[in-house]
Amino acid sequence: MTKKVLTTPVSDADIESLKIGDVFYLSGALITSRDMVHFRHVEEGMDLPYDLAGKAIFHAGPIMVPDDKSRSGFRVVSIGPTTSMRMEKYEREFLRKTGVKIVVGKGGMGPETAAGCQESKAVHCVFPGGCAVLAAECVEEVEERHWPELGQPESMWVMRVKEFGPLIVSIDAHGGNLFEKNKAEFNRLKEPIVEEICSKVNYRH
């Protein structure tokens, strides 16, 4: 199977080629943007210090250490995804305002993000949990740091990555939501099993 790699800036055509369940890798710019970045931009109306159009953001709080060889003065040693659902309240508007094309995080997101991905031609992807050190190995350089006053986890870290992944498309630009689809299938398969168990123990749920 050919390894699919997308490079930022990502086009609408790149995004429209993806469907839920697809796996790809990312090269180029990946910027950490989690709770406070979303809050500042959407709720407080603050301009972002870095142009995110066509780029990818990562719901993550990295562990950085000083590094004189890096332009930012830091290198990343661990960067695992944080729960994306925390950004559900803001993501639709964030996509519209920034032009972000790829959102990476942990777990699924809800109907507002799904609508935003359709409207703005974007995708949400999950990065496998427990692979924070592996993720850091895909970072070629930490190029910039913005909003350091927010602390290390909440700052905007601009990273240059090479074949970062695997990334699994959980929400596509066509209205698909992998987590919701899997929930529906699970519930469909669960019902007859629950009925059978209840009949054997004389219990009605």
Short mmCIF file of C-alpha atoms in Angstrom, two decimals:
data_model
loop_
_atom_site.label_atom_id
_atom_site.label_comp_id
_atom_site.label_asym_id
_atom_site.label_seq_id
_atom_site.Cartn_x
_atom_site.Cartn_y
_atom_site.Cartn_z
CA MET A 1 0.00 0.00 0.00
CA THR A 2 1.33 3.45 -0.91
CA LYS A 3 2.02 5.71 2.06
CA LYS A 4 -0.09 8.87 1.72
CA VAL A 5 1.74 12.03 2.78
CA LEU A 6 0.21 15.51 2.77
CA THR A 7 2.44 18.58 2.92
CA THR A 8 1.36 21.98 4.20
CA PRO A 9 -0.08 24.23 2.96
CA VAL A 10 -2.84 21.70 2.35
CA SER A 11 -5.38 22.42 -0.41
CA ASP A 12 -9.14 21.87 -0.48
CA ALA A 13 -8.53 19.13 -3.06
CA ASP A 14 -6.20 17.35 -0.61
CA ILE A 15 -8.87 17.49 2.07
CA GLU A 16 -11.69 16.38 -0.20
CA SER A 17 -9.68 13.30 -1.16
CA LEU A 18 -9.87 12.05 2.45
CA LYS A 19 -12.63 9.91 3.94
CA ILE A 20 -13.20 8.75 7.50
CA GLY A 21 -10.94 5.83 8.33
CA ASP A 22 -8.22 6.91 5.88
CA VAL A 23 -4.66 6.95 7.20
CA PHE A 24 -2.08 9.51 6.15
CA TYR A 25 1.09 11.27 7.30
CA LEU A 26 1.87 14.97 7.51
CA SER A 27 4.93 16.97 6.53
CA GLY A 28 5.43 20.70 6.95
CA ALA A 29 3.98 22.97 9.62
CA LEU A 30 2.22 21.57 12.71
CA ILE A 31 1.20 24.06 15.39
CA THR A 32 0.04 23.22 18.89
CA SER A 33 -3.28 24.96 19.57
CA ARG A 34 -5.35 23.82 22.49
CA ASP A 35 -7.75 25.32 25.06
CA MET A 36 -6.33 28.80 25.61
CA VAL A 37 -5.42 29.41 21.97
CA HIS A 38 -9.01 28.63 20.96
CA PHE A 39 -10.42 30.70 23.82
CA ARG A 40 -8.28 33.74 23.07
CA HIS A 41 -9.05 33.72 19.36
CA VAL A 42 -12.76 32.84 19.43
CA GLU A 43 -14.00 34.18 22.78
CA GLU A 44 -11.68 37.15 23.27
CA GLY A 45 -11.19 38.02 19.60
CA MET A 46 -7.40 38.15 19.85
CA ASP A 47 -5.45 37.95 16.61
CA LEU A 48 -3.28 34.87 16.31
CA PRO A 49 0.49 35.51 16.18
CA TYR A 50 0.94 32.93 13.40
CA ASP A 51 -0.95 32.38 10.14
CA LEU A 52 -2.71 29.01 10.28
CA ALA A 53 -4.27 29.06 6.79
CA GLY A 54 -3.67 25.75 5.05
CA LYS A 55 -1.83 24.44 8.10
CA ALA A 56 -2.40 21.72 10.69
CA ILE A 57 -2.98 22.22 14.41
CA PHE A 58 -2.36 19.73 17.19
CA HIS A 59 -4.44 19.54 20.36
CA ALA A 60 -1.41 18.82 22.52
CA GLY A 61 0.69 20.08 25.41
CA PRO A 62 4.29 19.21 24.58
CA ILE A 63 7.27 18.73 26.86
CA MET A 64 10.05 21.01 25.65
CA VAL A 65 13.68 21.31 26.75
CA PRO A 66 16.20 24.07 25.96
CA ASP A 67 18.19 23.61 22.75
CA ASP A 68 20.59 26.28 21.45
CA LYS A 69 20.58 24.72 17.97
CA SER A 70 16.87 25.38 17.44
CA ARG A 71 15.57 28.72 16.18
CA SER A 72 13.03 28.75 19.00
CA GLY A 73 15.61 27.77 21.61
CA PHE A 74 13.72 24.56 22.36
CA ARG A 75 13.32 20.99 21.18
CA VAL A 76 10.45 18.65 21.89
CA VAL A 77 11.00 15.40 23.77
CA SER A 78 7.38 14.30 24.12
CA ILE A 79 4.16 15.44 22.46
CA GLY A 80 1.04 13.36 22.93
CA PRO A 81 -2.48 14.42 21.92
CA THR A 82 -4.94 15.80 24.43
CA THR A 83 -8.71 15.27 24.37
CA SER A 84 -10.13 17.08 21.35
CA MET A 85 -13.70 17.27 22.66
CA ARG A 86 -12.64 20.07 24.99
CA MET A 87 -12.32 22.29 21.91
CA GLU A 88 -15.75 21.32 20.50
CA LYS A 89 -17.29 24.59 21.66
CA TYR A 90 -14.81 26.61 19.59
CA GLU A 91 -13.61 24.46 16.71
CA ARG A 92 -16.23 25.34 14.09
CA GLU A 93 -15.58 29.07 14.45
CA PHE A 94 -11.83 28.51 14.79
CA LEU A 95 -11.76 26.67 11.46
CA ARG A 96 -13.78 29.40 9.78
CA LYS A 97 -11.61 32.23 11.10
CA THR A 98 -8.19 30.65 10.60
CA GLY A 99 -8.37 28.50 7.47
CA VAL A 100 -6.89 25.52 9.32
CA LYS A 101 -7.19 22.37 7.20
CA ILE A 102 -6.14 19.59 9.57
CA VAL A 103 -6.96 19.22 13.26
CA VAL A 104 -5.12 16.49 15.17
CA GLY A 105 -6.03 15.27 18.64
CA LYS A 106 -7.28 12.42 20.81
CA GLY A 107 -10.76 10.95 20.69
CA GLY A 108 -13.65 12.17 18.60
CA MET A 109 -15.38 15.51 18.22
CA GLY A 110 -19.04 16.40 17.92
CA PRO A 111 -21.59 17.80 15.47
CA GLU A 112 -20.32 21.39 15.58
CA THR A 113 -16.85 20.34 14.48
CA ALA A 114 -18.32 18.03 11.85
CA ALA A 115 -20.33 20.95 10.46
CA GLY A 116 -17.25 23.15 10.56
CA CYS A 117 -15.21 20.60 8.65
CA GLN A 118 -17.86 20.54 5.91
CA GLU A 119 -18.11 24.31 5.73
CA SER A 120 -14.39 25.04 5.83
CA LYS A 121 -13.10 21.97 3.96
CA ALA A 122 -11.13 20.55 6.88
CA VAL A 123 -10.62 17.23 8.67
CA HIS A 124 -10.18 16.07 12.23
CA CYS A 125 -7.72 13.23 12.77
CA VAL A 126 -6.63 11.12 15.70
CA PHE A 127 -3.04 10.34 16.54
CA PRO A 128 -2.54 7.05 18.44
CA GLY A 129 -2.39 7.50 22.21
CA GLY A 130 0.67 6.41 24.13
CA CYS A 131 3.05 7.38 21.33
CA ALA A 132 4.18 10.81 22.55
CA VAL A 133 7.89 10.06 22.26
CA LEU A 134 7.42 8.60 18.77
CA ALA A 135 5.55 11.76 17.78
CA ALA A 136 8.46 13.89 18.97
CA GLU A 137 10.82 11.94 16.72
CA CYS A 138 8.83 13.17 13.70
CA VAL A 139 9.59 16.80 14.60
CA GLU A 140 12.54 18.12 12.63
CA GLU A 141 12.64 21.45 14.45
CA VAL A 142 10.66 23.62 16.84
CA GLU A 143 10.78 26.83 14.83
CA GLU A 144 8.77 29.34 16.88
CA ARG A 145 7.04 29.83 20.20
CA HIS A 146 4.15 32.24 20.66
CA TRP A 147 2.23 33.33 23.77
CA PRO A 148 4.80 31.96 26.25
CA GLU A 149 2.89 33.66 29.07
CA LEU A 150 0.34 30.83 28.79
CA GLY A 151 2.93 28.30 29.97
CA GLN A 152 4.55 25.44 28.13
CA PRO A 153 1.46 23.28 27.45
CA GLU A 154 -0.78 26.12 26.23
CA SER A 155 1.74 28.09 24.15
CA MET A 156 1.58 27.98 20.37
CA TRP A 157 4.56 25.91 19.28
CA VAL A 158 5.31 26.02 15.56
CA MET A 159 6.97 22.76 14.56
CA ARG A 160 8.32 21.49 11.27
CA VAL A 161 7.48 17.81 10.96
CA LYS A 162 8.31 15.06 8.52
CA GLU A 163 5.84 12.23 7.91
CA PHE A 164 4.14 12.84 11.23
CA GLY A 165 1.65 10.12 11.96
CA PRO A 166 -0.09 7.82 11.43
CA LEU A 167 -3.12 10.11 11.40
CA ILE A 168 -6.55 8.49 11.17
CA VAL A 169 -9.34 10.63 9.69
CA SER A 170 -12.17 10.73 12.23
CA ILE A 171 -14.19 13.58 10.68
CA ASP A 172 -14.02 14.32 6.97
CA ALA A 173 -15.22 17.22 4.83
CA HIS A 174 -18.18 15.18 3.53
CA GLY A 175 -20.13 14.90 6.78
CA GLY A 176 -18.60 11.62 7.96
CA ASN A 177 -17.81 11.08 11.65
CA LEU A 178 -15.97 7.83 12.36
CA PHE A 179 -16.63 7.79 16.11
CA GLU A 180 -20.37 8.37 15.67
CA LYS A 181 -20.53 5.75 12.94
CA ASN A 182 -18.75 3.23 15.17
CA LYS A 183 -21.04 4.05 18.11
CA ALA A 184 -24.11 3.38 15.99
CA GLU A 185 -22.69 0.09 14.77
CA PHE A 186 -21.72 -0.93 18.30
CA ASN A 187 -25.22 -0.20 19.58
CA ARG A 188 -26.75 -2.15 16.69
CA LEU A 189 -24.64 -5.20 17.52
CA LYS A 190 -25.13 -4.77 21.26
CA GLU A 191 -28.91 -4.87 21.38
CA PRO A 192 -29.52 -8.57 20.59
CA ILE A 193 -26.69 -9.57 22.93
CA VAL A 194 -28.18 -7.54 25.79
CA GLU A 195 -31.61 -9.02 25.09
CA GLU A 196 -30.21 -12.54 25.24
CA ILE A 197 -28.35 -11.91 28.49
CA CYS A 198 -31.41 -10.31 30.08
CA SER A 199 -33.60 -13.25 29.11
CA LYS A 200 -31.24 -15.69 30.80
CA VAL A 201 -31.02 -13.76 34.06
CA ASN A 202 -34.69 -12.76 34.11
CA TYR A 203 -33.92 -9.04 33.91
CA ARG A 204 -35.49 -6.39 31.73
CA HIS A 205 -33.45 -3.30 30.94
#
